[in-house]
GROMACS .gro file of C-alpha atoms in nm:
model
  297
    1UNK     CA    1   7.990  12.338   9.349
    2UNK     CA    2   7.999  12.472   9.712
    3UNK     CA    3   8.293  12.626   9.958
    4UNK     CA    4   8.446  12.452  10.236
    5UNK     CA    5   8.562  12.744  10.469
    6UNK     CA    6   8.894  12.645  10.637
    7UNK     CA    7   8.866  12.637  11.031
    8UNK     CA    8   8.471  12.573  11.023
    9UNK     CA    9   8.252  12.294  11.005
   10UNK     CA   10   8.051  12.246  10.719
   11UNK     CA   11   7.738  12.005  10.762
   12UNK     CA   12   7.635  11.739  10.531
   13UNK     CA   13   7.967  11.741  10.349
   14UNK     CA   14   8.040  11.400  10.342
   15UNK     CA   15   8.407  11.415  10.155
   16UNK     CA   16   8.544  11.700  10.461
   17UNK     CA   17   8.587  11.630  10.800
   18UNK     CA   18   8.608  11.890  11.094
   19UNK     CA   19   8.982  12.089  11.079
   20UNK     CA   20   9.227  11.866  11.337
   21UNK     CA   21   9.490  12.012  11.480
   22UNK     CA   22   9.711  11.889  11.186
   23UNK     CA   23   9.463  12.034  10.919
   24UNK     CA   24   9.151  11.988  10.708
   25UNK     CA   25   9.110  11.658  10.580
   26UNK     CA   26   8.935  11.682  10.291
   27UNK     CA   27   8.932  11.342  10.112
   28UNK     CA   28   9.006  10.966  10.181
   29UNK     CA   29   9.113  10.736   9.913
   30UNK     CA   30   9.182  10.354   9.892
   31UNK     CA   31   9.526  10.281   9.942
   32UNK     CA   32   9.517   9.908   9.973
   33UNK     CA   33   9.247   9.612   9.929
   34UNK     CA   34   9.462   9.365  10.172
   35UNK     CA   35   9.412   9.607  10.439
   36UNK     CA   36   9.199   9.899  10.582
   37UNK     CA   37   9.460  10.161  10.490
   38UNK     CA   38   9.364  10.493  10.288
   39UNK     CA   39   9.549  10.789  10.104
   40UNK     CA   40   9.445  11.098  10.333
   41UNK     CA   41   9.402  11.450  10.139
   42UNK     CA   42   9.517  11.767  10.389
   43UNK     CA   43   9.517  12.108  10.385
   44UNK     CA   44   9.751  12.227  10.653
   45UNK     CA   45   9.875  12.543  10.748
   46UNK     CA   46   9.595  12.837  10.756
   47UNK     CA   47   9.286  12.908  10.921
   48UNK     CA   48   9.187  13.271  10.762
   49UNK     CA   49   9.190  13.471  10.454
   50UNK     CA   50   9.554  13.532  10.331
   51UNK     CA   51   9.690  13.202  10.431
   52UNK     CA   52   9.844  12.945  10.182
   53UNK     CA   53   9.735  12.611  10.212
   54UNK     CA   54   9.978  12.318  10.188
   55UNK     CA   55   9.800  12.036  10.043
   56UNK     CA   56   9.981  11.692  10.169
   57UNK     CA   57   9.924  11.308  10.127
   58UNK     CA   58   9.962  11.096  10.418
   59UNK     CA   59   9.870  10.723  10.494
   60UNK     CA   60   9.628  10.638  10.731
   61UNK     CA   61   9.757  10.331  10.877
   62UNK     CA   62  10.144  10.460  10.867
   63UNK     CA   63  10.418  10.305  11.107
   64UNK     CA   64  10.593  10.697  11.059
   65UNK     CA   65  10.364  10.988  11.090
   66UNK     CA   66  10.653  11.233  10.936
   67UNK     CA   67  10.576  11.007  10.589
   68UNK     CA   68  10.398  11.225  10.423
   69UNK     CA   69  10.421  11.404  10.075
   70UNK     CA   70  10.372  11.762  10.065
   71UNK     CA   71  10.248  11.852   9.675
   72UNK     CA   72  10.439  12.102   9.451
   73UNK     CA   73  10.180  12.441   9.409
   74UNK     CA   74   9.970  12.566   9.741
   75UNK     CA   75   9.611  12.672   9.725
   76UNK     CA   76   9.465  12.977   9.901
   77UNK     CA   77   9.209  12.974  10.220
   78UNK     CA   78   8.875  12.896  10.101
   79UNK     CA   79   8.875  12.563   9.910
   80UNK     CA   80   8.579  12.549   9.660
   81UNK     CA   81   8.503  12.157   9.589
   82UNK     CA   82   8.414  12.048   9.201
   83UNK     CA   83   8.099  11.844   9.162
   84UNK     CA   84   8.271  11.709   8.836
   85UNK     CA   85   8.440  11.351   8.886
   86UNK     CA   86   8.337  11.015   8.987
   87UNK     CA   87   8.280  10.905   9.362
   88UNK     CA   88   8.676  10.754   9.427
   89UNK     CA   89   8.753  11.096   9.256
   90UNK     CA   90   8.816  11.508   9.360
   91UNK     CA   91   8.900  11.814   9.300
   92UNK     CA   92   8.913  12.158   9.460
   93UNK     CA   93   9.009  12.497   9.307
   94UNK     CA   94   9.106  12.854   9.517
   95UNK     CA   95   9.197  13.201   9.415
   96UNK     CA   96   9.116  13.370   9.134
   97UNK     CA   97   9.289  13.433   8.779
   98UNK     CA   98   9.657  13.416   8.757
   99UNK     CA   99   9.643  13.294   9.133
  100UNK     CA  100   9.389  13.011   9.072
  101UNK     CA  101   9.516  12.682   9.158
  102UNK     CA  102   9.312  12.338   9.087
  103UNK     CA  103   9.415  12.014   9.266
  104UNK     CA  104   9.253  11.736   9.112
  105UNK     CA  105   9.299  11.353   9.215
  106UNK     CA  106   9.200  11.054   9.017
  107UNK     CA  107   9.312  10.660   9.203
  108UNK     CA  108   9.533  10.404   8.991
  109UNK     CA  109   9.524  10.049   9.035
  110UNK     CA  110   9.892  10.023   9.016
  111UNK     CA  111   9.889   9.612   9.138
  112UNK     CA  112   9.570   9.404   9.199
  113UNK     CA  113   9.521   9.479   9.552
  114UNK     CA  114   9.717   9.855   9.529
  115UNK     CA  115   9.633  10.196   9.448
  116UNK     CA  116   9.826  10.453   9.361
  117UNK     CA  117   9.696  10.854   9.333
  118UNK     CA  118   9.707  11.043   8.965
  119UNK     CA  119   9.759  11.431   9.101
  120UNK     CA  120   9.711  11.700   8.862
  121UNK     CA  121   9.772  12.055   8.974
  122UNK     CA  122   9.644  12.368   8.723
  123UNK     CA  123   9.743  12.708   8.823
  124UNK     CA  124   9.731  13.035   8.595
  125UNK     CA  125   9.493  13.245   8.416
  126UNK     CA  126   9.584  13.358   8.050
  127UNK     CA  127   9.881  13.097   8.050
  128UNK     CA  128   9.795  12.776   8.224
  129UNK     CA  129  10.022  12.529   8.349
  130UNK     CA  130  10.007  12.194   8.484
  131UNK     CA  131  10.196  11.970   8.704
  132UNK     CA  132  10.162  11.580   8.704
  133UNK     CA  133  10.236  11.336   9.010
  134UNK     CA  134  10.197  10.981   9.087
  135UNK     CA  135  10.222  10.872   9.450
  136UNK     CA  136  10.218  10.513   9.571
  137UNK     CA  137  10.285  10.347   9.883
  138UNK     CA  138  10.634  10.270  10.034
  139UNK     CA  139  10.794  10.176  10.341
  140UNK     CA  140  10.507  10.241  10.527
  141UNK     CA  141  10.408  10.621  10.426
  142UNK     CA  142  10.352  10.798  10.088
  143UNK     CA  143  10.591  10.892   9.795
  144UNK     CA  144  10.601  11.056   9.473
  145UNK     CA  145  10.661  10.801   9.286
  146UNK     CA  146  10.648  10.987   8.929
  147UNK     CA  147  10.596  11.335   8.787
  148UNK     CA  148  10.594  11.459   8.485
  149UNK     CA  149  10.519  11.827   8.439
  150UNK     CA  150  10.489  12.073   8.163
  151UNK     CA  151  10.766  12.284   8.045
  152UNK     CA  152  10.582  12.611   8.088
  153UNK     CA  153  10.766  12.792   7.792
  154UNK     CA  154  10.501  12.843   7.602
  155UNK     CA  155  10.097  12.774   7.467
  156UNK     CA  156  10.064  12.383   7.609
  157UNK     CA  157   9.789  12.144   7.733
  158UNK     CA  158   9.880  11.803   7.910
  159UNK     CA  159   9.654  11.563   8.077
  160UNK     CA  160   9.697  11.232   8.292
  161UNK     CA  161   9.463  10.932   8.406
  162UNK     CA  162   9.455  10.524   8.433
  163UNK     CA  163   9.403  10.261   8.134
  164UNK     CA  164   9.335   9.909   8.144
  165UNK     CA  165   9.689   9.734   8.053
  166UNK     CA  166   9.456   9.425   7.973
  167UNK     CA  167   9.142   9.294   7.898
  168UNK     CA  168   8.997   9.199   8.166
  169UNK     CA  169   9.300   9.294   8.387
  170UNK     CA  170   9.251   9.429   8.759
  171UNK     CA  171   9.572   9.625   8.704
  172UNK     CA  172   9.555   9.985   8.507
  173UNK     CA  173   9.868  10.186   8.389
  174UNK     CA  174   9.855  10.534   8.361
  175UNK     CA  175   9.902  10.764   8.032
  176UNK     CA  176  10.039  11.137   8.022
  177UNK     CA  177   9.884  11.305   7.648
  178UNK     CA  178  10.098  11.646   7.617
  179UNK     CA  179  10.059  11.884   7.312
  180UNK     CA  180  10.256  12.223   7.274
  181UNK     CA  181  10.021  12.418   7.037
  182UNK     CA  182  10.300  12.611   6.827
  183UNK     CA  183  10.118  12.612   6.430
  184UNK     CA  184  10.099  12.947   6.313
  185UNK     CA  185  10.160  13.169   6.038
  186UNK     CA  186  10.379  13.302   6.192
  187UNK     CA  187  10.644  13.032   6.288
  188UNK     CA  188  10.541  12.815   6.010
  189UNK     CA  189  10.610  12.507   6.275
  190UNK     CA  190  10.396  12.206   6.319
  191UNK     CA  191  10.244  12.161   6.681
  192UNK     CA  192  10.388  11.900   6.894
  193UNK     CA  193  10.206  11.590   7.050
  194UNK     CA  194  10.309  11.298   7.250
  195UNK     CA  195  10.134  11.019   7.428
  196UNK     CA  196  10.370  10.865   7.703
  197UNK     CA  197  10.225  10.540   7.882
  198UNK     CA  198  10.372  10.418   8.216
  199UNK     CA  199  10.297  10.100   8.403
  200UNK     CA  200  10.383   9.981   8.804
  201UNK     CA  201  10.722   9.762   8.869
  202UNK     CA  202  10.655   9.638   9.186
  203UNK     CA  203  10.965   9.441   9.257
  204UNK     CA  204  11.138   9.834   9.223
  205UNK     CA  205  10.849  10.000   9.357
  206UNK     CA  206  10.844  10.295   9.030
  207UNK     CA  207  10.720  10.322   8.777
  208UNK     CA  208  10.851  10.246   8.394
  209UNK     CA  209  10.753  10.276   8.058
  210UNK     CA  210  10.511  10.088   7.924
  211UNK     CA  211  10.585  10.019   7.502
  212UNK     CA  212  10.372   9.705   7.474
  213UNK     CA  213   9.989   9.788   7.577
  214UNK     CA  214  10.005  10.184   7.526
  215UNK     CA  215   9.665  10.332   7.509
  216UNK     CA  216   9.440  10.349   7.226
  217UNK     CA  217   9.413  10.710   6.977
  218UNK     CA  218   9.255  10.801   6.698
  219UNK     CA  219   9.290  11.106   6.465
  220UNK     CA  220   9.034  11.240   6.244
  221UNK     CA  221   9.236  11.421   6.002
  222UNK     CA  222   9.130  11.633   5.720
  223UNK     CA  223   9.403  11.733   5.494
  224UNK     CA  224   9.788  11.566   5.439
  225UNK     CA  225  10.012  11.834   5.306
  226UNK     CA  226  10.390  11.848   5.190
  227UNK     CA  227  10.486  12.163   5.410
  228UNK     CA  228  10.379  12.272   5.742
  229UNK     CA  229  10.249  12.609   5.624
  230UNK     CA  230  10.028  12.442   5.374
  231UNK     CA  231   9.886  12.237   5.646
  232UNK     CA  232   9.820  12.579   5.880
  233UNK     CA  233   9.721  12.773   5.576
  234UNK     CA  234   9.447  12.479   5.504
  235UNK     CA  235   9.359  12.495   5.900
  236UNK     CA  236   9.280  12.835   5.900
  237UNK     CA  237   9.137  12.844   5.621
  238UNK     CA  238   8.859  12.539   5.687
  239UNK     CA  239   8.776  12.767   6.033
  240UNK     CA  240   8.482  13.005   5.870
  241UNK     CA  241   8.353  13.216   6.138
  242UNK     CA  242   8.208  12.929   6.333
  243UNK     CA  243   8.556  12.827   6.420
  244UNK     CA  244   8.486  12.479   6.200
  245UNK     CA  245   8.817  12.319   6.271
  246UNK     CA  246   8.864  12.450   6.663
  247UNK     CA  247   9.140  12.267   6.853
  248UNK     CA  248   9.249  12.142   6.535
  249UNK     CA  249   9.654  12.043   6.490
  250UNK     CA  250   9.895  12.053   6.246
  251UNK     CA  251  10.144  11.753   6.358
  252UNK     CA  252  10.463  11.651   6.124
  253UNK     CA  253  10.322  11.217   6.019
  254UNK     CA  254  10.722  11.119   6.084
  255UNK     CA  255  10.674  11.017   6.433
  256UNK     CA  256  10.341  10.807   6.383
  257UNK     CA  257  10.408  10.441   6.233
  258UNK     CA  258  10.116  10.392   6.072
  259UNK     CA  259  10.100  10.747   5.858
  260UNK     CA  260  10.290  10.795   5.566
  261UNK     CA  261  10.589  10.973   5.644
  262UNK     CA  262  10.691  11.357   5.512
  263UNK     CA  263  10.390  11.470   5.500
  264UNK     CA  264  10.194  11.717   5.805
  265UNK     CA  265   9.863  11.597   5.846
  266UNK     CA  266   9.541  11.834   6.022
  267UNK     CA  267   9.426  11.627   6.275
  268UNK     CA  268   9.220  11.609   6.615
  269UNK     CA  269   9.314  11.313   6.843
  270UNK     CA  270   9.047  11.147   7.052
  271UNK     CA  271   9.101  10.809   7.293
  272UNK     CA  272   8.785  10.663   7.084
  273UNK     CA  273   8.709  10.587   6.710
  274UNK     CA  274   8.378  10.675   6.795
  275UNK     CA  275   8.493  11.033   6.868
  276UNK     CA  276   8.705  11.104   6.602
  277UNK     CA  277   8.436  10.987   6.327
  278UNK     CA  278   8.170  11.210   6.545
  279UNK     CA  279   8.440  11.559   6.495
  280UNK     CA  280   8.437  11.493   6.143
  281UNK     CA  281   8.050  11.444   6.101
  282UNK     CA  282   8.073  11.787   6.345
  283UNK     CA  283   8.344  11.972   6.098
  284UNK     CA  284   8.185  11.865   5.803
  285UNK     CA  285   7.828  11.963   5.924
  286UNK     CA  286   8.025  12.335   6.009
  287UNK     CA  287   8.202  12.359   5.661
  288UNK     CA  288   8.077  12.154   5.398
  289UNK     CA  289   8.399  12.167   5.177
  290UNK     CA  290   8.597  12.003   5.422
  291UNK     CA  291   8.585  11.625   5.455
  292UNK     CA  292   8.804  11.381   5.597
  293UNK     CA  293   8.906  11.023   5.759
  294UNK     CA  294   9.017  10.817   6.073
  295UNK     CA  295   9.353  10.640   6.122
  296UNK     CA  296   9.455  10.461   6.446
  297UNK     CA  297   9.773  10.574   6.581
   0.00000   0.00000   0.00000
């Protein structure tokens, strides 16, 4: 990890440019395979300590420089860059605690020779939230072309990123996974989790739902129970104090086709079979008594 320092020139940083008059560029992205045109990262608007950063999106080979897209949350002066990611990936964080902010940026091949850009932005401390865009190319500049953010109302996670919508297929669609984590003793509710795939129509230039080639998920689950407070109680219960069944939910089987209905199942979800039969090697290592299987949802 290292800083960039708005308004200074940071050697051998290959992903920031010098500051321009119209801001820090701090990342180019592929936009286009028929043509030289990239996605250009900015952070625009202050030059000391104090300031607020707007982070925009504009096109590098644009016929209207006032295309641009200006993203939802700001970030503070003093950018800190993520080593985490792939190359054709980034992600920068600022501030600290309840005034962190995380910008993170992952490219979708929304047509064979087009990109789009996957935007996450994380802000918050002790209750974080996240906000989801996709932006794409059209009529010459950059739009948001999707979002899809959390509800902030309560304990949630979400997370975004490309799938192959083929074998073998050059073009990806993109997945948001949400869960609102409200199992406890206390409500006596089930948690909530929902997988939502989405796929490019170019002829309308937005994007849709995709219901034919969603992504793949698997859930190791280690107890089916008739109530949702049996399910919780078992949850807790199969913890021990090395926290055996961490991350663990409690999700209602109505929604899931291929799980026997009425019934609230204690499950972990991963995008891999591999995974899931790995976290119950891992749980069952942790607590001997508890043992359980894989389904494909």
């Amino acid at each position: 990890m290292f800083i960039v320092l708005l308004g200074a020139v940071i050697p051998r940083v290959l992903s920031a440019a010098p500051p321009a008059q119209d801001g820090l560029e701090l990342m180019r992205f592929k936009a286009s395979e028929k043509s030289e045109a990239m996605y250009i990262l900015r952070a625009t608007g202050c030059r000391e300590a104090g300031d607020t950063c707007r982070l925009e999106l504009e096109l590098s080979e644009g016929t209207d420089g006032t295309r641009k897209a200006r993203l939802p949350d700001g970030m503070a002066h003093g950018l800190r860059k993520e080593s985490r990611g792939t190359a054709s990936s980034g992600s920068w964080t600022s501030g600290e605690e309840e005034q962190s902010v995380t910008t993170s940026v992952q490219p979708v091949r929304l047509e064979a020779g087009e990109w789009g850009l996957l935007v996450t932005q994380q802000s918050g401390f002790e209750h974080v939230h996240r906000r989801h865009r996709l932006y794409a190319v059209k009529d010459g500049g950059v739009t948001e072309a999707w979002n899809g953010d959390e509800n902030f109302a309560g304990p949630e996670t979400s997370h975004v990123g490309p799938y192959p919508l083929a074998p073998g297929s050059p073009v990806e669609g993109f997945y948001r996974e949400y869960a609102f984590l409200s199992a406890d003793k206390e409500s006596g509710e089930p948690d909530q989790w929902k997988l939502d795939a989405y796929r490019w129509d170019a002829a309308g230039r937005k994007a849709v739902t995709e219901l034919q080639h969603r992504p793949e998920r698997h859930a190791a689950i280690i107890g089916s129970f008739k109530t949702a407070q049996e399910a919780i109680a078992y949850r807790d219960g199969a913890q021990l104090e090395q926290a055996c069944a961490s991350r663990f939910l409690v999700l209602e089987s109505k929604p899931f086709k291929r799980l026997t209905p009425g019934l609230f199942i204690v499950t972990k979800i991963h995008p891999e079979k591999t995974a899931s039969e790995a976290t119950l090697k891992k749980v069952g290592a942790c607590n001997p008594k508890v043992s359980g299987y894989v389904k494909a949802l």
